Amino acid sequence: MNEVAKHEIDGWLEKAVRADLLTAGGLTEDAAALKAAGALLYPNSLRRKDDTVCCLLRLGSARALGVFGPGAGFSGESRSLPGGGRALFCALSHENAESLRALLPWTAPSPLASQKTTIGLGDRLGVAGPGHIRTLEDRKAAPVLAQQSVRELDLTGRSYEDVLDSATWAVFQEGYERPWGADGDHLKTEEWVRTALGIGFTMITADVSDYIHGEKAALHGDELLAAYAGLPASFRRTLDAEFLSLRLTLDTGEEIRFDPEGLARAALVYGEALDHAERLYRAGVEAAGEGGFDFELSVDETDTPTTPEAHVFVAAECRRRNLGVTSLAPRFVGEFQKGIDYIGDVKEFEKSFAVHAAVARHFGYRISVHSGSDKFTVFPAVGRLTAGSFHIKTAGTNWLEAVLVIARLNPALYRRLHQGALDSFERATAYYHVTTDLGKIPALEDLSDAELPELFANSDARQLIHITYGELLRNTELKRDFFSCLEEHIEAYWQALQVHIGRHLDRLGI
Ligand code: ZN
């Protein structure tokens, strides 16, 4: 909401007077009275700092910040209160979010390096936060509430300011004073690293996939060694000294060692990627200082799984280059497709995941699992084999839950979304790797309204909706109807998230 509607403010004041919420010059801090007036404000948001009382209000279908007292730094619609004093009714703008973060530091994100378990809860729509926070209430995990890649920003037409502010308002609304993070996800350039940290993000996921030369892994024998000989001599000397005598025994019993061919292969595939990781890390340090941000290195967007040797090579090189890695995302065996369960041999996954987790432990960072939405069959292994020390990212499933709420509560709108998704599916596959078979999705006209939610148990239908969010939200009319419906049923959406993300956490054992 960019404007606070004046008639909504008058309506609010009238109701507040009737509910006895206003004392001489301010808002009562009587929790019971505020709870009773829950439809008017979010009682958990109420905070006093010096002479200023602020809280999150509901004005009609929109939310606004209420500031009672001096409240320097906020701008909004000023009103005198019946008992004397003044109140400001502020739009949830970027400037007001900045002022709120300055007034109440816990509404700003912080680095989570010291946390054991962290979960990324990407919220492409900017409205899921309260549901996520309620899910986390009695769990031993710290949330990364703002998490967006540049691809997602493009597809949703949002900015990093907006992504961060949405999380701030959610945290404020729920009165969530524990640490939470903000992740500039899959950033590929130094400029984006500086931008995200400059805006206030506290985590960078460095995506170096464009610099990983997977094709070099196929080289063998003389060809391989000749290619290695082409690397700068000083680099080779450093690597030879670092790796050829290395005997690393992991706590799971595996021993990692490098012969000249193995080292040459790792260096050729990952050498340039490490150079780029270093550039991105230095850009981060310039912007936020050493230790001022979490640094996740992601090598997951490749075709072939990361071998244990490759993981050790990357980790050891990061250490030699003094990169403060807080988590690392390898490419695991099997398929981690968006919004559906793991595809592959679970036993094989467990075996290789155990080794990656051990490498992460050895080097002192958390293992990170990307595309972690709905991977229910492998969650127990992730929780057990890391003893709870991991980072996991979800995003698409939060969007899917929003569409599922609409399928339940507004079937006509769902049908329009579904048709729009079918019409734009082909275009959307340019951004996401999926193996969706549209032929396996029942035709809309064969389904009754009551049957629509069942589509969300169909992997192909899930992926259809999952990857087309950008196309659907680009349609102005559809976008408007989508958001107004979701806002109307926002408590149902938050409840759905509590159930669905709660199931994730249950399976992960946190
Ligand atoms: Zn990833």
Short mmCIF file of C-alpha atoms and ligand atoms in Angstrom, two decimals:
data_model
loop_
_atom_site.label_atom_id
_atom_site.label_comp_id
_atom_site.label_asym_id
_atom_site.label_seq_id
_atom_site.Cartn_x
_atom_site.Cartn_y
_atom_site.Cartn_z
CA MET A 1 0.00 0.00 0.00
CA ASN A 2 1.57 3.28 -1.05
CA GLU A 3 -1.15 5.62 0.13
CA VAL A 4 -3.01 5.46 3.40
CA ALA A 5 -6.63 6.08 2.51
CA LYS A 6 -8.04 8.92 4.61
CA HIS A 7 -11.49 7.45 5.10
CA GLU A 8 -9.89 4.24 6.36
CA ILE A 9 -8.01 6.25 8.96
CA ASP A 10 -11.20 7.95 10.13
CA GLY A 11 -12.91 4.59 10.30
CA TRP A 12 -10.03 3.19 12.32
CA LEU A 13 -10.08 6.09 14.78
CA GLU A 14 -13.78 5.72 15.25
CA LYS A 15 -13.51 2.01 16.00
CA ALA A 16 -10.49 2.58 18.25
CA VAL A 17 -12.42 5.08 20.34
CA ARG A 18 -15.31 2.65 20.62
CA ALA A 19 -12.94 -0.15 21.67
CA ASP A 20 -11.28 2.14 24.24
CA LEU A 21 -7.87 1.76 22.63
CA LEU A 22 -6.87 5.39 22.88
CA THR A 23 -5.71 6.96 26.09
CA ALA A 24 -4.85 10.62 26.54
CA GLY A 25 -2.30 11.17 23.83
CA GLY A 26 -1.59 7.60 22.79
CA LEU A 27 -2.49 3.99 22.41
CA THR A 28 -3.30 1.86 25.40
CA GLU A 29 -0.77 -0.82 26.18
CA ASP A 30 -3.38 -3.00 27.74
CA ALA A 31 -2.69 -6.26 25.94
CA ALA A 32 -6.16 -7.67 26.57
CA ALA A 33 -7.88 -4.64 25.07
CA LEU A 34 -5.61 -4.82 22.04
CA LYS A 35 -6.22 -8.53 21.55
CA ALA A 36 -9.94 -7.87 21.65
CA ALA A 37 -9.45 -5.29 18.92
CA GLY A 38 -7.42 -7.74 16.83
CA ALA A 39 -9.30 -6.86 13.70
CA LEU A 40 -7.91 -3.34 13.97
CA LEU A 41 -4.32 -4.02 14.76
CA TYR A 42 -1.78 -6.79 15.16
CA PRO A 43 -1.32 -6.92 18.95
CA ASN A 44 2.12 -8.62 18.78
CA SER A 45 3.48 -5.62 16.91
CA LEU A 46 2.91 -3.12 19.70
CA ARG A 47 6.20 -1.62 20.92
CA ARG A 48 7.15 1.40 23.01
CA LYS A 49 10.52 3.11 22.53
CA ASP A 50 10.98 6.18 24.71
CA ASP A 51 7.84 8.27 24.09
CA THR A 52 6.91 6.62 20.83
CA VAL A 53 4.43 3.75 20.57
CA CYS A 54 4.20 2.01 17.22
CA CYS A 55 2.17 -0.87 15.91
CA LEU A 56 0.92 -2.43 12.72
CA LEU A 57 -2.66 -1.59 11.88
CA ARG A 58 -5.16 -3.07 9.51
CA LEU A 59 -7.01 -0.35 7.60
CA GLY A 60 -9.67 -2.02 5.52
CA SER A 61 -7.88 -4.54 3.31
CA ALA A 62 -4.49 -2.85 3.67
CA ARG A 63 -1.93 -2.62 6.42
CA ALA A 64 -0.35 0.56 7.78
CA LEU A 65 2.11 1.58 10.43
CA GLY A 66 0.67 3.53 13.34
CA VAL A 67 3.04 5.84 15.25
CA PHE A 68 1.75 7.44 18.45
CA GLY A 69 3.98 10.09 20.00
CA PRO A 70 6.97 11.97 18.55
CA GLY A 71 8.13 9.16 16.21
CA ALA A 72 10.88 10.99 14.37
CA GLY A 73 11.74 9.77 10.89
CA PHE A 74 8.32 8.48 9.86
CA SER A 75 6.12 10.14 7.30
CA GLY A 76 2.39 9.67 6.95
CA GLU A 77 -1.00 11.14 7.54
CA SER A 78 -1.10 13.03 10.85
CA ARG A 79 -4.25 13.14 13.03
CA SER A 80 -4.98 14.60 16.42
CA LEU A 81 -6.32 12.05 18.87
CA PRO A 82 -9.56 12.47 20.79
CA GLY A 83 -7.79 12.58 24.16
CA GLY A 84 -5.05 14.92 22.94
CA GLY A 85 -1.73 14.13 21.26
CA ARG A 86 -1.13 13.07 17.69
CA ALA A 87 -0.81 9.92 15.68
CA LEU A 88 0.78 9.22 12.32
CA PHE A 89 -0.73 6.72 9.92
CA CYS A 90 2.08 5.61 7.64
CA ALA A 91 2.16 3.66 4.41
CA LEU A 92 4.44 0.62 4.41
CA SER A 93 6.98 2.45 2.27
CA HIS A 94 10.70 1.85 1.97
CA GLU A 95 11.48 5.08 3.88
CA ASN A 96 9.23 4.10 6.76
CA ALA A 97 10.73 0.60 6.82
CA GLU A 98 14.19 2.18 7.09
CA SER A 99 13.01 4.33 10.00
CA LEU A 100 11.48 1.32 11.70
CA ARG A 101 14.72 -0.67 11.37
CA ALA A 102 16.56 2.27 12.95
CA LEU A 103 14.04 2.50 15.81
CA LEU A 104 13.72 -1.27 16.45
CA PRO A 105 16.96 -3.02 15.39
CA TRP A 106 15.37 -6.50 15.52
CA THR A 107 13.23 -5.56 12.51
CA ALA A 108 16.48 -5.56 10.50
CA PRO A 109 18.19 -8.81 9.43
CA SER A 110 21.54 -9.95 10.79
CA PRO A 111 24.20 -12.50 9.78
CA LEU A 112 23.35 -16.02 10.96
CA ALA A 113 26.82 -17.60 10.90
CA SER A 114 26.58 -18.62 14.55
CA GLN A 115 23.22 -20.37 14.12
CA LYS A 116 23.16 -24.14 13.82
CA THR A 117 20.09 -24.59 11.64
CA THR A 118 18.86 -22.05 9.13
CA ILE A 119 16.04 -22.20 6.65
CA GLY A 120 15.56 -19.97 3.62
CA LEU A 121 11.92 -19.06 3.08
CA GLY A 122 11.82 -17.22 -0.22
CA ASP A 123 8.64 -15.18 -0.49
CA ARG A 124 8.19 -14.15 -4.09
CA LEU A 125 4.89 -12.41 -3.36
CA GLY A 126 6.04 -10.41 -0.34
CA VAL A 127 3.09 -11.48 1.82
CA ALA A 128 4.11 -14.89 3.23
CA GLY A 129 6.31 -13.64 6.10
CA PRO A 130 3.82 -13.80 8.98
CA GLY A 131 2.97 -17.41 8.06
CA HIS A 132 6.67 -18.31 8.04
CA ILE A 133 7.31 -16.60 11.35
CA ARG A 134 4.39 -18.37 13.02
CA THR A 135 5.80 -21.67 11.71
CA LEU A 136 9.17 -20.97 13.29
CA GLU A 137 7.77 -19.92 16.66
CA ASP A 138 8.60 -23.10 18.59
CA ARG A 139 11.35 -24.44 16.31
CA LYS A 140 15.10 -24.43 16.77
CA ALA A 141 15.90 -22.86 13.41
CA ALA A 142 16.64 -19.32 12.31
CA PRO A 143 14.77 -18.14 9.24
CA VAL A 144 16.12 -16.33 6.22
CA LEU A 145 12.90 -14.44 5.55
CA ALA A 146 14.11 -12.38 2.62
CA GLN A 147 15.62 -14.56 -0.09
CA GLN A 148 15.45 -13.73 -3.73
CA SER A 149 17.57 -14.32 -6.80
CA VAL A 150 17.98 -11.78 -9.57
CA ARG A 151 15.97 -14.14 -11.79
CA GLU A 152 13.09 -13.99 -9.30
CA LEU A 153 13.34 -10.20 -9.07
CA ASP A 154 13.06 -10.00 -12.86
CA LEU A 155 10.16 -12.40 -13.05
CA THR A 156 8.17 -10.75 -10.26
CA GLY A 157 9.09 -7.15 -11.10
CA ARG A 158 10.27 -6.53 -7.54
CA SER A 159 13.35 -4.82 -6.07
CA TYR A 160 15.66 -5.88 -3.24
CA GLU A 161 14.36 -2.94 -1.21
CA ASP A 162 10.85 -4.31 -1.52
CA VAL A 163 11.93 -7.87 -0.65
CA LEU A 164 13.72 -6.69 2.48
CA ASP A 165 10.92 -4.35 3.53
CA SER A 166 8.29 -7.09 3.22
CA ALA A 167 10.29 -9.18 5.66
CA THR A 168 10.71 -6.22 8.04
CA TRP A 169 6.95 -5.58 8.11
CA ALA A 170 6.28 -9.27 8.72
CA VAL A 171 8.78 -9.43 11.58
CA PHE A 172 7.28 -6.27 13.09
CA GLN A 173 3.71 -7.51 12.71
CA GLU A 174 4.49 -10.75 14.55
CA GLY A 175 6.81 -9.17 17.14
CA TYR A 176 9.56 -11.61 16.13
CA GLU A 177 12.66 -10.45 18.01
CA ARG A 178 14.93 -13.42 17.25
CA PRO A 179 17.67 -13.18 14.58
CA TRP A 180 16.67 -13.57 10.95
CA GLY A 181 18.55 -13.23 7.68
CA ALA A 182 18.24 -11.71 4.22
CA ASP A 183 19.83 -13.57 1.32
CA GLY A 184 20.83 -12.09 -2.03
CA ASP A 185 20.36 -15.45 -3.68
CA HIS A 186 22.38 -16.77 -6.62
CA LEU A 187 24.26 -13.53 -7.25
CA LYS A 188 26.74 -13.72 -10.08
CA THR A 189 28.38 -10.29 -10.19
CA GLU A 190 30.29 -8.04 -7.83
CA GLU A 191 27.86 -5.26 -8.58
CA TRP A 192 24.87 -7.30 -7.37
CA VAL A 193 26.81 -8.30 -4.23
CA ARG A 194 27.48 -4.65 -3.43
CA THR A 195 23.88 -3.67 -4.24
CA ALA A 196 22.30 -6.33 -2.01
CA LEU A 197 24.57 -5.67 0.96
CA GLY A 198 24.24 -1.91 0.47
CA ILE A 199 20.45 -2.22 0.81
CA GLY A 200 20.87 -4.16 4.02
CA PHE A 201 20.94 -7.83 3.03
CA THR A 202 23.06 -9.94 5.36
CA MET A 203 23.82 -12.99 3.25
CA ILE A 204 25.25 -13.48 -0.21
CA THR A 205 24.83 -16.69 -2.15
CA ALA A 206 27.65 -16.52 -4.65
CA ASP A 207 26.74 -18.33 -7.84
CA VAL A 208 29.89 -19.22 -9.74
CA SER A 209 28.27 -21.73 -12.09
CA ASP A 210 29.15 -19.72 -15.20
CA TYR A 211 32.82 -20.28 -14.35
CA ILE A 212 32.61 -24.02 -13.68
CA HIS A 213 34.03 -25.91 -16.65
CA GLY A 214 32.20 -29.19 -16.31
CA GLU A 215 33.31 -30.24 -19.79
CA LYS A 216 36.92 -30.50 -18.54
CA ALA A 217 35.92 -33.39 -16.28
CA ALA A 218 35.84 -35.64 -19.34
CA LEU A 219 39.57 -35.14 -20.08
CA HIS A 220 41.92 -38.03 -19.34
CA GLY A 221 45.59 -38.97 -19.38
CA ASP A 222 48.00 -36.84 -21.41
CA GLU A 223 45.28 -34.55 -22.66
CA LEU A 224 44.29 -33.76 -19.08
CA LEU A 225 47.84 -33.18 -17.89
CA ALA A 226 48.60 -30.99 -20.91
CA ALA A 227 45.57 -28.83 -20.13
CA TYR A 228 46.74 -28.57 -16.52
CA ALA A 229 50.21 -27.55 -17.72
CA GLY A 230 48.48 -24.62 -19.42
CA LEU A 231 47.51 -23.09 -16.05
CA PRO A 232 49.91 -20.48 -14.57
CA ALA A 233 53.00 -22.14 -13.09
CA SER A 234 52.75 -20.45 -9.70
CA PHE A 235 49.12 -21.59 -9.32
CA ARG A 236 50.12 -25.17 -10.14
CA ARG A 237 53.00 -25.10 -7.67
CA THR A 238 50.63 -23.91 -4.95
CA LEU A 239 48.06 -26.59 -5.77
CA ASP A 240 50.64 -29.39 -6.04
CA ALA A 241 52.02 -28.49 -2.61
CA GLU A 242 48.54 -28.17 -1.12
CA PHE A 243 46.88 -31.29 -2.49
CA LEU A 244 49.27 -34.03 -3.68
CA SER A 245 50.35 -34.90 -0.14
CA LEU A 246 46.92 -34.31 1.39
CA ARG A 247 45.40 -37.28 3.26
CA LEU A 248 42.10 -36.13 4.63
CA THR A 249 40.19 -38.66 6.74
CA LEU A 250 36.60 -37.54 7.28
CA ASP A 251 34.71 -38.35 10.47
CA THR A 252 32.63 -40.78 8.41
CA GLY A 253 35.78 -42.80 7.65
CA GLU A 254 36.29 -41.88 3.98
CA GLU A 255 39.75 -40.81 3.01
CA ILE A 256 40.11 -38.11 0.40
CA ARG A 257 43.33 -37.87 -1.58
CA PHE A 258 44.37 -36.44 -4.91
CA ASP A 259 46.57 -38.05 -7.55
CA PRO A 260 48.00 -35.76 -10.25
CA GLU A 261 45.10 -36.49 -12.59
CA GLY A 262 42.46 -35.92 -9.95
CA LEU A 263 44.05 -32.63 -8.95
CA ALA A 264 44.38 -31.52 -12.57
CA ARG A 265 40.71 -32.28 -13.18
CA ALA A 266 39.52 -30.39 -10.09
CA ALA A 267 41.71 -27.40 -10.94
CA LEU A 268 40.51 -27.25 -14.53
CA VAL A 269 36.84 -27.60 -13.63
CA TYR A 270 36.81 -25.31 -10.56
CA GLY A 271 39.87 -23.03 -10.83
CA GLU A 272 38.14 -20.11 -12.53
CA ALA A 273 35.05 -20.56 -10.37
CA LEU A 274 37.22 -20.08 -7.28
CA ASP A 275 38.76 -16.95 -8.74
CA HIS A 276 35.26 -15.60 -9.23
CA ALA A 277 34.16 -16.68 -5.74
CA GLU A 278 37.10 -14.69 -4.43
CA ARG A 279 36.08 -11.59 -6.41
CA LEU A 280 32.51 -11.84 -5.10
CA TYR A 281 33.69 -12.36 -1.53
CA ARG A 282 36.05 -9.35 -1.67
CA ALA A 283 33.22 -7.21 -3.04
CA GLY A 284 31.14 -8.33 -0.06
CA VAL A 285 33.90 -7.45 2.42
CA GLU A 286 34.23 -4.02 0.80
CA ALA A 287 30.51 -3.42 1.30
CA ALA A 288 29.87 -5.02 4.70
CA GLY A 289 33.25 -5.78 6.26
CA GLU A 290 34.82 -9.12 7.24
CA GLY A 291 32.24 -11.13 9.20
CA GLY A 292 29.55 -8.57 8.38
CA PHE A 293 27.66 -10.95 6.13
CA ASP A 294 27.10 -14.66 5.57
CA PHE A 295 28.79 -16.02 2.48
CA GLU A 296 27.34 -19.09 0.81
CA LEU A 297 29.17 -20.57 -2.13
CA SER A 298 26.89 -22.32 -4.58
CA VAL A 299 28.23 -24.80 -7.11
CA ASP A 300 24.86 -26.54 -7.47
CA GLU A 301 23.70 -25.29 -10.85
CA THR A 302 25.72 -27.77 -12.91
CA ASP A 303 24.78 -30.89 -14.83
CA THR A 304 26.90 -33.38 -12.91
CA PRO A 305 26.91 -34.04 -9.18
CA THR A 306 29.77 -32.58 -7.13
CA THR A 307 32.22 -35.36 -6.18
CA PRO A 308 33.64 -35.52 -2.64
CA GLU A 309 37.08 -34.66 -4.10
CA ALA A 310 35.69 -31.62 -5.89
CA HIS A 311 34.01 -30.49 -2.69
CA VAL A 312 37.25 -30.83 -0.73
CA PHE A 313 39.17 -29.04 -3.48
CA VAL A 314 36.76 -26.10 -3.45
CA ALA A 315 36.64 -25.96 0.35
CA ALA A 316 40.41 -26.13 0.81
CA GLU A 317 40.97 -23.47 -1.84
CA CYS A 318 38.42 -21.19 -0.16
CA ARG A 319 40.29 -21.64 3.09
CA ARG A 320 43.67 -20.92 1.49
CA ARG A 321 42.21 -17.77 -0.07
CA ASN A 322 40.73 -16.72 3.28
CA LEU A 323 37.14 -16.67 2.09
CA GLY A 324 34.85 -16.77 5.11
CA VAL A 325 32.46 -19.40 3.80
CA THR A 326 29.47 -19.93 6.11
CA SER A 327 27.68 -22.48 3.91
CA LEU A 328 28.24 -24.32 0.65
CA ALA A 329 25.76 -25.83 -1.77
CA PRO A 330 27.07 -28.77 -3.79
CA ARG A 331 25.12 -30.34 -6.62
CA PHE A 332 23.80 -33.57 -5.06
CA VAL A 333 23.04 -36.85 -6.83
CA GLY A 334 19.53 -37.28 -8.16
CA GLU A 335 17.19 -34.52 -9.23
CA PHE A 336 16.16 -31.58 -7.06
CA GLN A 337 13.46 -30.21 -9.30
CA LYS A 338 11.33 -27.30 -8.24
CA GLY A 339 8.35 -27.79 -5.97
CA ILE A 340 8.20 -31.60 -6.07
CA ASP A 341 9.76 -34.45 -4.17
CA TYR A 342 13.27 -35.80 -4.76
CA ILE A 343 13.70 -37.83 -7.92
CA GLY A 344 16.32 -40.56 -7.65
CA ASP A 345 17.65 -43.32 -5.47
CA VAL A 346 17.25 -42.25 -1.84
CA LYS A 347 19.90 -44.71 -0.58
CA GLU A 348 22.41 -43.34 -3.06
CA PHE A 349 21.55 -39.80 -2.01
CA GLU A 350 22.08 -40.65 1.65
CA LYS A 351 25.46 -42.21 0.97
CA SER A 352 26.83 -39.25 -0.94
CA PHE A 353 25.12 -36.63 1.22
CA ALA A 354 26.79 -38.13 4.31
CA VAL A 355 30.20 -37.48 2.75
CA HIS A 356 29.34 -33.90 1.73
CA ALA A 357 28.04 -33.21 5.22
CA ALA A 358 31.30 -34.57 6.66
CA VAL A 359 33.37 -32.34 4.36
CA ALA A 360 31.33 -29.31 5.48
CA ARG A 361 31.87 -30.27 9.13
CA HIS A 362 35.60 -30.65 8.55
CA PHE A 363 35.88 -27.20 7.03
CA GLY A 364 33.55 -25.59 9.57
CA TYR A 365 30.56 -24.44 7.57
CA ARG A 366 27.01 -25.64 7.05
CA ILE A 367 25.99 -27.77 4.10
CA SER A 368 23.30 -26.06 2.05
CA VAL A 369 20.47 -27.76 0.24
CA HIS A 370 18.97 -25.74 -2.61
CA SER A 371 15.59 -26.33 -4.22
CA GLY A 372 14.60 -27.74 -0.84
CA SER A 373 10.86 -27.29 -1.36
CA ASP A 374 8.91 -30.51 -0.86
CA LYS A 375 11.89 -32.92 -0.77
CA PHE A 376 10.11 -34.97 1.86
CA THR A 377 11.75 -38.33 1.12
CA VAL A 378 15.27 -37.01 1.74
CA PHE A 379 14.56 -34.60 4.62
CA PRO A 380 15.04 -37.18 7.39
CA ALA A 381 18.51 -38.00 6.02
CA VAL A 382 19.42 -34.30 5.77
CA GLY A 383 18.46 -33.77 9.40
CA ARG A 384 20.10 -36.93 10.71
CA LEU A 385 23.37 -36.90 8.76
CA THR A 386 24.10 -33.27 9.68
CA ALA A 387 22.85 -33.57 13.27
CA GLY A 388 20.76 -30.52 12.45
CA SER A 389 23.58 -28.32 11.19
CA PHE A 390 22.46 -27.25 7.74
CA HIS A 391 20.95 -24.55 5.61
CA ILE A 392 18.01 -25.38 3.37
CA LYS A 393 16.30 -23.14 0.84
CA THR A 394 12.67 -23.13 -0.12
CA ALA A 395 10.85 -20.63 -2.30
CA GLY A 396 8.53 -22.03 -4.92
CA THR A 397 6.47 -24.06 -2.50
CA ASN A 398 5.40 -20.83 -0.76
CA TRP A 399 4.00 -19.56 -4.04
CA LEU A 400 2.32 -22.91 -4.71
CA GLU A 401 0.60 -22.75 -1.34
CA ALA A 402 -0.78 -19.33 -2.26
CA VAL A 403 -2.24 -20.67 -5.49
CA LEU A 404 -3.61 -23.68 -3.63
CA VAL A 405 -5.47 -21.36 -1.24
CA ILE A 406 -7.01 -19.71 -4.29
CA ALA A 407 -7.94 -23.08 -5.79
CA ARG A 408 -9.79 -23.86 -2.55
CA LEU A 409 -11.48 -20.52 -2.01
CA ASN A 410 -11.90 -18.98 -5.45
CA PRO A 411 -12.12 -21.76 -8.07
CA ALA A 412 -13.02 -19.38 -10.89
CA LEU A 413 -9.85 -17.38 -10.35
CA TYR A 414 -7.84 -20.58 -10.09
CA ARG A 415 -9.14 -21.72 -13.47
CA ARG A 416 -7.91 -18.47 -15.01
CA LEU A 417 -4.49 -18.92 -13.39
CA HIS A 418 -4.28 -22.52 -14.54
CA GLN A 419 -5.19 -21.62 -18.11
CA GLY A 420 -2.69 -18.76 -18.06
CA ALA A 421 -0.02 -21.18 -16.86
CA LEU A 422 -0.77 -23.62 -19.68
CA ASP A 423 -0.61 -20.80 -22.23
CA SER A 424 2.76 -19.56 -21.01
CA PHE A 425 4.39 -22.82 -19.93
CA GLU A 426 6.67 -23.04 -22.95
CA ARG A 427 8.13 -19.57 -22.32
CA ALA A 428 8.66 -20.29 -18.63
CA THR A 429 10.81 -23.36 -19.33
CA ALA A 430 13.53 -20.98 -20.51
CA TYR A 431 14.14 -20.15 -16.83
CA TYR A 432 13.68 -23.46 -15.07
CA HIS A 433 14.82 -27.00 -15.61
CA VAL A 434 11.83 -29.33 -15.23
CA THR A 435 10.68 -32.55 -16.84
CA THR A 436 6.99 -31.67 -16.74
CA ASP A 437 4.60 -33.76 -18.87
CA LEU A 438 1.57 -31.55 -19.51
CA GLY A 439 -0.24 -34.62 -20.85
CA LYS A 440 -0.42 -36.02 -17.30
CA ILE A 441 -2.42 -33.05 -16.00
CA PRO A 442 -6.18 -33.60 -16.07
CA ALA A 443 -8.06 -31.12 -18.26
CA LEU A 444 -9.66 -28.26 -16.33
CA GLU A 445 -13.09 -28.87 -17.86
CA ASP A 446 -13.09 -32.43 -16.51
CA LEU A 447 -12.63 -31.24 -12.94
CA SER A 448 -15.29 -29.98 -10.57
CA ASP A 449 -14.45 -26.99 -8.39
CA ALA A 450 -14.07 -29.28 -5.40
CA GLU A 451 -11.49 -31.35 -7.29
CA LEU A 452 -9.21 -28.42 -8.19
CA PRO A 453 -7.10 -28.56 -5.01
CA GLU A 454 -6.24 -32.20 -5.83
CA LEU A 455 -4.15 -30.90 -8.72
CA PHE A 456 -1.57 -29.94 -6.13
CA ALA A 457 -0.92 -33.60 -5.44
CA ASN A 458 0.06 -34.05 -9.10
CA SER A 459 3.77 -33.39 -9.71
CA ASP A 460 3.26 -32.22 -13.27
CA ALA A 461 0.51 -29.78 -12.27
CA ARG A 462 2.69 -28.50 -9.41
CA GLN A 463 5.53 -27.79 -11.78
CA LEU A 464 3.22 -26.15 -14.30
CA ILE A 465 2.10 -23.64 -11.67
CA HIS A 466 5.50 -23.47 -10.04
CA ILE A 467 7.54 -22.20 -12.94
CA THR A 468 4.96 -19.90 -14.55
CA TYR A 469 4.70 -17.41 -11.65
CA GLY A 470 6.55 -14.74 -13.63
CA GLU A 471 4.29 -15.11 -16.66
CA LEU A 472 1.14 -15.07 -14.51
CA LEU A 473 2.17 -12.02 -12.50
CA ARG A 474 3.06 -10.13 -15.66
CA ASN A 475 -0.62 -10.18 -16.62
CA THR A 476 -1.84 -6.99 -14.91
CA GLU A 477 -5.45 -8.03 -14.54
CA LEU A 478 -4.62 -11.50 -13.28
CA LYS A 479 -2.04 -10.07 -10.89
CA ARG A 480 -4.54 -7.59 -9.44
CA ASP A 481 -7.21 -10.25 -8.92
CA PHE A 482 -4.65 -12.68 -7.54
CA PHE A 483 -3.38 -10.27 -4.88
CA SER A 484 -6.78 -8.99 -3.88
CA CYS A 485 -8.04 -12.55 -3.44
CA LEU A 486 -4.95 -13.53 -1.47
CA GLU A 487 -5.24 -10.45 0.74
CA GLU A 488 -8.87 -11.32 1.39
CA HIS A 489 -7.84 -14.80 2.55
CA ILE A 490 -4.48 -13.87 4.00
CA GLU A 491 -5.01 -15.62 7.33
CA ALA A 492 -5.89 -18.81 5.44
CA TYR A 493 -2.65 -18.46 3.48
CA TRP A 494 -0.57 -17.99 6.62
CA GLN A 495 -2.24 -21.01 8.16
CA ALA A 496 -1.54 -23.10 5.06
CA LEU A 497 2.12 -22.14 5.26
CA GLN A 498 2.26 -23.10 8.90
CA VAL A 499 1.00 -26.55 8.02
CA HIS A 500 3.07 -27.04 4.89
CA ILE A 501 6.42 -25.58 6.03
CA GLY A 502 5.74 -27.21 9.39
CA ARG A 503 5.71 -30.57 7.59
CA HIS A 504 9.11 -29.71 6.11
CA LEU A 505 10.50 -28.96 9.57
CA ASP A 506 8.96 -32.09 11.08
CA ARG A 507 10.63 -34.30 8.47
CA LEU A 508 13.92 -32.44 8.92
CA GLY A 509 13.70 -33.05 12.65
CA ILE A 510 13.75 -29.39 13.75
ZN ZN B 1 20.80 -23.18 -6.18
#
